[in-house]
Short mmCIF file of C-alpha atoms in Angstrom, two decimals:
data_model
loop_
_atom_site.label_atom_id
_atom_site.label_comp_id
_atom_site.label_asym_id
_atom_site.label_seq_id
_atom_site.Cartn_x
_atom_site.Cartn_y
_atom_site.Cartn_z
CA MET I 1 24.61 -14.27 -13.47
CA PHE I 2 22.75 -12.48 -10.71
CA ASN I 3 21.65 -8.85 -11.01
CA GLU I 4 23.59 -6.42 -8.83
CA GLU I 5 21.05 -3.78 -7.79
CA LYS I 6 19.24 -4.93 -4.64
CA LEU I 7 15.48 -4.71 -4.28
CA THR I 8 15.97 -3.22 -0.82
CA GLY I 9 16.95 0.04 -2.54
CA LEU I 10 13.50 0.65 -3.97
CA SER I 11 11.68 2.18 -0.99
CA GLY I 12 14.44 4.69 -0.36
CA SER I 13 14.45 5.65 -4.03
CA LEU I 14 10.71 6.29 -4.11
CA CYS I 15 10.89 8.34 -0.91
CA LYS I 16 13.81 10.40 -2.19
CA CYS I 17 11.91 11.27 -5.34
CA MET I 18 8.93 12.40 -3.25
CA GLY I 19 11.15 14.48 -1.00
CA ILE I 20 10.38 12.53 2.18
CA GLU I 21 12.50 10.53 4.61
CA SER I 22 13.08 6.85 3.86
CA PRO I 23 11.83 4.05 6.12
CA ILE I 24 14.08 3.75 9.16
CA ASN I 25 15.61 0.40 8.17
CA SER I 26 15.92 1.15 4.46
CA GLU I 27 19.24 -0.09 3.03
CA GLY I 28 19.88 2.73 0.57
CA ILE I 29 18.67 3.80 -2.85
CA CYS I 30 18.92 2.79 -6.48
CA GLN I 31 20.80 5.79 -7.85
CA ASP I 32 20.11 5.00 -11.52
CA LEU I 33 16.37 4.94 -10.89
CA VAL I 34 16.49 8.18 -8.89
CA ASP I 35 18.54 9.87 -11.62
CA TYR I 36 16.07 8.78 -14.29
CA ILE I 37 13.07 10.09 -12.37
CA PHE I 38 14.58 13.51 -11.66
CA SER I 39 15.77 13.78 -15.26
CA GLN I 40 12.14 13.51 -16.35
CA THR I 41 10.82 16.13 -13.92
CA ASN I 42 13.63 18.70 -14.35
CA ASN I 43 14.62 17.92 -10.75
CA GLU I 44 11.15 18.57 -9.35
CA LYS I 45 9.70 16.23 -6.73
CA ILE I 46 7.27 13.48 -7.56
CA ASP I 47 3.80 14.33 -6.22
CA LYS I 48 2.05 11.01 -6.60
CA ILE I 49 3.04 7.40 -7.19
CA VAL I 50 0.94 4.58 -8.65
CA MET I 51 2.59 1.16 -8.25
CA PHE I 52 1.29 -1.89 -10.10
CA ASN I 53 2.61 -5.09 -8.47
CA PRO I 54 2.16 -8.11 -10.77
CA ASP I 55 3.30 -11.26 -8.99
CA ALA I 56 6.10 -13.58 -10.15
CA ILE I 57 7.43 -12.16 -13.43
CA GLY I 58 11.11 -13.11 -13.61
CA GLU I 59 13.58 -11.39 -15.89
CA TRP I 60 14.01 -14.58 -17.93
CA ILE I 61 10.27 -14.73 -18.64
CA TYR I 62 10.33 -11.09 -19.69
CA ASN I 63 13.22 -11.74 -22.06
CA LEU I 64 11.66 -14.92 -23.43
CA TYR I 65 8.29 -13.29 -24.15
CA TYR I 66 9.57 -9.79 -24.85
CA SER I 67 6.84 -8.94 -27.36
CA LYS I 68 4.11 -9.83 -24.85
CA PHE I 69 5.24 -7.04 -22.49
CA GLU I 70 4.70 -4.20 -24.95
CA LYS I 71 2.20 -2.43 -22.68
CA PHE I 72 4.71 -2.40 -19.82
CA ARG I 73 7.33 -0.71 -21.99
CA GLN I 74 4.94 1.72 -23.67
CA ASN I 75 3.61 3.14 -20.43
CA ALA I 76 6.69 2.78 -18.22
CA PRO I 77 9.70 2.85 -20.55
CA TYR I 78 12.52 2.88 -17.99
CA GLU I 79 13.67 -0.66 -17.15
CA GLN I 80 15.47 -1.28 -13.87
CA LYS I 81 16.94 -4.68 -13.12
CA PHE I 82 16.85 -5.81 -9.50
CA LEU I 83 18.04 -8.77 -7.46
CA THR I 84 15.20 -9.77 -5.18
CA VAL I 85 15.72 -11.06 -1.63
CA TYR I 86 16.13 -14.65 -0.47
CA PRO I 87 14.05 -16.69 -0.15
CA PRO I 88 12.17 -15.44 -3.22
CA LYS I 89 8.70 -15.90 -1.76
CA THR I 90 5.93 -13.34 -2.18
CA PRO I 91 5.58 -11.99 1.39
CA VAL I 92 9.36 -12.02 1.89
CA CYS I 93 9.96 -10.00 -1.28
CA PHE I 94 7.15 -7.48 -0.86
CA GLY I 95 8.24 -7.08 2.74
CA SER I 96 11.66 -5.97 1.54
CA MET I 97 10.32 -3.99 -1.41
CA TYR I 98 8.24 -1.73 0.82
CA THR I 99 10.43 -1.53 3.94
CA GLY I 100 13.83 -1.35 2.25
CA ALA I 101 15.03 -3.92 4.78
CA SER I 102 16.39 -7.44 4.47
CA PRO I 103 14.10 -10.35 5.47
CA SER I 104 16.03 -10.92 8.70
CA VAL I 105 15.18 -7.34 9.68
CA HIS I 106 11.51 -7.13 8.66
CA GLY I 107 10.91 -10.61 10.04
CA ILE I 108 9.34 -12.62 7.20
CA GLN I 109 11.73 -15.33 6.02
CA SER I 110 9.32 -17.95 4.67
CA TYR I 111 5.87 -18.12 3.10
CA THR I 112 4.03 -16.67 6.06
CA LYS I 113 1.91 -13.50 6.24
CA PRO I 114 2.28 -11.79 9.60
CA VAL I 115 1.89 -8.04 9.90
CA ILE I 116 5.29 -6.40 9.51
CA LYS I 117 5.98 -4.28 12.57
CA ILE I 118 9.05 -2.34 11.41
CA ASP I 119 8.93 0.96 9.56
CA SER I 120 7.69 0.81 5.97
CA ILE I 121 7.22 3.18 3.07
CA PHE I 122 3.59 3.46 4.12
CA ASP I 123 4.62 4.70 7.58
CA ALA I 124 7.07 7.14 5.99
CA LEU I 125 4.33 8.52 3.75
CA ILE I 126 1.92 8.91 6.66
CA ARG I 127 4.56 10.77 8.72
CA ALA I 128 5.06 13.14 5.79
CA GLY I 129 1.35 13.94 5.69
CA LYS I 130 0.66 11.90 2.58
CA LYS I 131 -2.12 9.37 2.01
CA PRO I 132 -1.20 5.86 0.86
CA CYS I 133 -3.51 2.94 0.19
CA ILE I 134 -3.25 -0.70 -0.84
CA VAL I 135 -5.59 -2.38 -3.31
CA ALA I 136 -5.07 -6.15 -3.36
CA VAL I 137 -6.67 -9.55 -3.81
CA LYS I 138 -8.31 -10.86 -0.63
CA ASN I 139 -6.05 -13.10 1.49
CA SER I 140 -2.97 -12.30 -0.60
CA SER I 141 0.30 -11.35 1.04
CA MET I 142 -0.25 -7.70 0.17
CA SER I 143 -3.66 -7.81 1.86
CA LYS I 144 -2.03 -8.82 5.15
CA ILE I 145 1.61 -7.90 5.75
CA PHE I 146 1.21 -4.10 5.84
CA ASN I 147 -2.02 -3.95 7.80
CA GLU I 148 -2.56 -2.04 11.06
CA ARG I 149 -1.42 1.30 9.63
CA ASN I 150 -3.47 4.48 9.68
CA MET I 151 -4.31 4.16 6.00
CA ASP I 152 -6.96 2.70 3.71
CA TYR I 153 -7.12 -0.84 2.38
CA TYR I 154 -9.27 -2.26 -0.40
CA PHE I 155 -9.39 -6.05 -0.74
CA GLU I 156 -11.18 -7.48 -3.76
CA ASP I 157 -12.08 -10.94 -5.08
CA TYR I 158 -9.48 -11.12 -7.84
CA ASP I 159 -7.29 -9.16 -10.25
CA ASN I 160 -9.99 -7.55 -12.41
CA GLU I 161 -11.86 -6.28 -9.37
CA VAL I 162 -8.62 -4.93 -7.92
CA VAL I 163 -7.87 -3.00 -11.11
CA ASN I 164 -11.41 -1.63 -11.33
CA LYS I 165 -11.20 -0.40 -7.74
CA ALA I 166 -7.78 1.15 -8.38
CA ILE I 167 -9.12 3.02 -11.41
CA GLU I 168 -11.99 4.31 -9.29
CA LEU I 169 -9.53 5.54 -6.64
CA ILE I 170 -7.25 7.24 -9.18
CA LYS I 171 -10.24 9.14 -10.53
CA GLN I 172 -11.21 10.23 -7.01
CA ASP I 173 -7.78 11.87 -6.54
CA THR I 174 -7.66 11.08 -2.83
CA TYR I 175 -4.35 9.24 -2.50
CA ASP I 176 -0.69 10.14 -2.99
CA PHE I 177 0.56 6.54 -3.20
CA ILE I 178 -1.59 3.72 -4.58
CA CYS I 179 -0.25 0.17 -4.42
CA ILE I 180 -2.09 -2.28 -6.73
CA TYR I 181 -1.45 -6.02 -6.43
CA ASN I 182 -2.33 -8.72 -9.05
CA GLN I 183 -1.59 -12.44 -8.79
CA GLU I 184 -2.93 -14.44 -11.76
CA TYR I 185 0.42 -15.41 -13.26
CA ASP I 186 1.70 -16.74 -9.94
CA ASP I 187 -1.49 -18.74 -9.44
CA VAL I 188 -1.55 -20.42 -12.84
CA MET I 189 2.22 -20.91 -12.96
CA HIS I 190 1.99 -23.01 -9.79
CA ARG I 191 -0.87 -25.06 -11.21
CA THR I 192 0.87 -25.54 -14.57
CA HIS I 193 4.36 -24.16 -15.33
CA PRO I 194 5.93 -20.77 -16.24
CA LYS I 195 5.54 -21.22 -20.02
CA SER I 196 2.11 -22.86 -20.16
CA PHE I 197 -0.77 -21.53 -22.24
CA LEU I 198 -2.52 -20.31 -19.08
CA SER I 199 0.66 -18.62 -17.87
CA LYS I 200 1.08 -16.78 -21.17
CA ARG I 201 -2.56 -15.72 -21.00
CA ALA I 202 -1.94 -14.37 -17.49
CA ILE I 203 0.97 -12.29 -18.86
CA LYS I 204 -1.44 -10.78 -21.37
CA HIS I 205 -3.88 -9.98 -18.59
CA TYR I 206 -1.15 -8.27 -16.56
CA ASN I 207 -0.29 -6.15 -19.60
CA ASP I 208 -3.95 -5.32 -20.24
CA ASN I 209 -4.46 -4.36 -16.60
CA PHE I 210 -1.38 -2.16 -16.58
CA GLU I 211 -2.60 -0.46 -19.74
CA LYS I 212 -5.94 0.33 -18.09
CA ILE I 213 -4.21 1.77 -15.04
CA SER I 214 -1.79 3.76 -17.20
CA LEU I 215 -4.55 5.32 -19.29
CA CYS I 216 -6.39 6.30 -16.14
CA VAL I 217 -3.25 7.91 -14.71
CA LYS I 218 -2.65 9.88 -17.91
CA ASP I 219 -6.24 11.10 -18.04
CA ASN I 220 -6.73 11.96 -14.37
CA MET I 221 -3.39 12.97 -12.84
CA LYS I 222 -2.32 15.79 -15.15
CA LYS I 223 -2.02 18.24 -12.25
CA TYR I 224 0.82 16.25 -10.70
CA ASN I 225 4.29 14.93 -11.34
CA THR I 226 3.33 11.27 -11.26
CA LEU I 227 5.52 8.18 -11.14
CA LEU I 228 3.95 5.07 -12.62
CA GLY I 229 5.67 1.84 -11.64
CA CYS I 230 5.30 -1.81 -12.60
CA ALA I 231 7.16 -3.71 -9.90
CA THR I 232 7.18 -7.48 -9.56
CA ASP I 233 8.48 -9.38 -6.53
CA HIS I 234 10.35 -12.49 -7.74
CA GLY I 235 10.79 -14.89 -10.65
CA THR I 236 9.93 -18.54 -11.23
CA HIS I 237 11.33 -21.84 -12.46
CA ARG I 238 9.96 -25.22 -13.51
CA GLU I 239 10.61 -28.11 -11.16
CA TRP I 240 11.49 -31.65 -12.21
CA TYR I 241 7.89 -32.73 -11.55
CA LEU I 242 6.87 -30.14 -14.20
CA LEU I 243 5.00 -27.57 -12.07
CA GLY I 244 6.11 -23.97 -11.67
CA GLN I 245 7.78 -22.97 -8.43
CA HIS I 246 9.97 -20.30 -6.81
CA GLY I 247 12.09 -20.13 -3.69
CA LYS I 248 15.59 -21.08 -4.83
CA ASN I 249 18.72 -18.94 -4.93
CA ILE I 250 18.97 -19.17 -8.71
CA PRO I 251 18.82 -16.41 -11.36
CA LYS I 252 15.41 -17.53 -12.64
CA ASP I 253 13.91 -16.90 -9.23
CA MET I 254 16.06 -13.98 -8.10
CA ASN I 255 16.46 -11.73 -11.18
CA ILE I 256 13.58 -9.36 -11.88
CA VAL I 257 12.94 -6.23 -13.95
CA HIS I 258 10.82 -3.23 -12.95
CA PHE I 259 9.34 -0.63 -15.29
CA TYR I 260 8.90 3.08 -14.51
CA GLY I 261 7.42 6.02 -16.31
CA VAL I 262 7.19 9.68 -15.27
CA TYR I 263 4.26 11.86 -16.26
CA LYS I 264 5.07 15.51 -15.73
CA LYS I 265 2.35 17.86 -14.57
CA GLN I 266 0.73 19.90 -17.32
#
């Protein structure tokens, strides 16, 4: 069975909770997510958002290794199931996640990394006078497809360096929207398979990294209504030749789960 809520509803939901207009091509909102967020703030707007984007964690992997995702649930207890876009490839999915538009509209429909020219959540934030930034691994999709905006970008060697930079930026209290991309699970899953020892170790690292980010948010963003998100892009499957892969219109690749937590200003 495929999940029903479309990933294209995420950008509009985040914008609505911040009280700003959605990207021009956004295809709607996820009402359940919006309702949850406002229920936690007593209907006040969200001031700041920190989004952790771990690559390639499908819903089936989450269910299979439920106990390994304890840090996700502890720090962002609201779980929202999404159906990602087709084809479930990293730049295609993040393109839709942060524009709210289908791949045919934002223009990436395969594993390519051009700069997306249509309106995105980053453009919407800038128009509203807010400061977004992206912190990502060098040469990753997230280091390329949303470039050429009037915003800051930080591209680091790998996941640990990305997280360390993100923690530094959270402490500086400069940005209203921080997007943090990690990729280890996707890398090792392709070299091995989704349930390999290295893949399970990468899941642990994602959880550890999210815990570090969460603790930093709790310690340094007490003046704000803050939304903390853990939002993956697509799932994975194991091909007949044993290696991990993604790109098919099957539940293992298409069904994902996001995690959200609201920290009310003190």
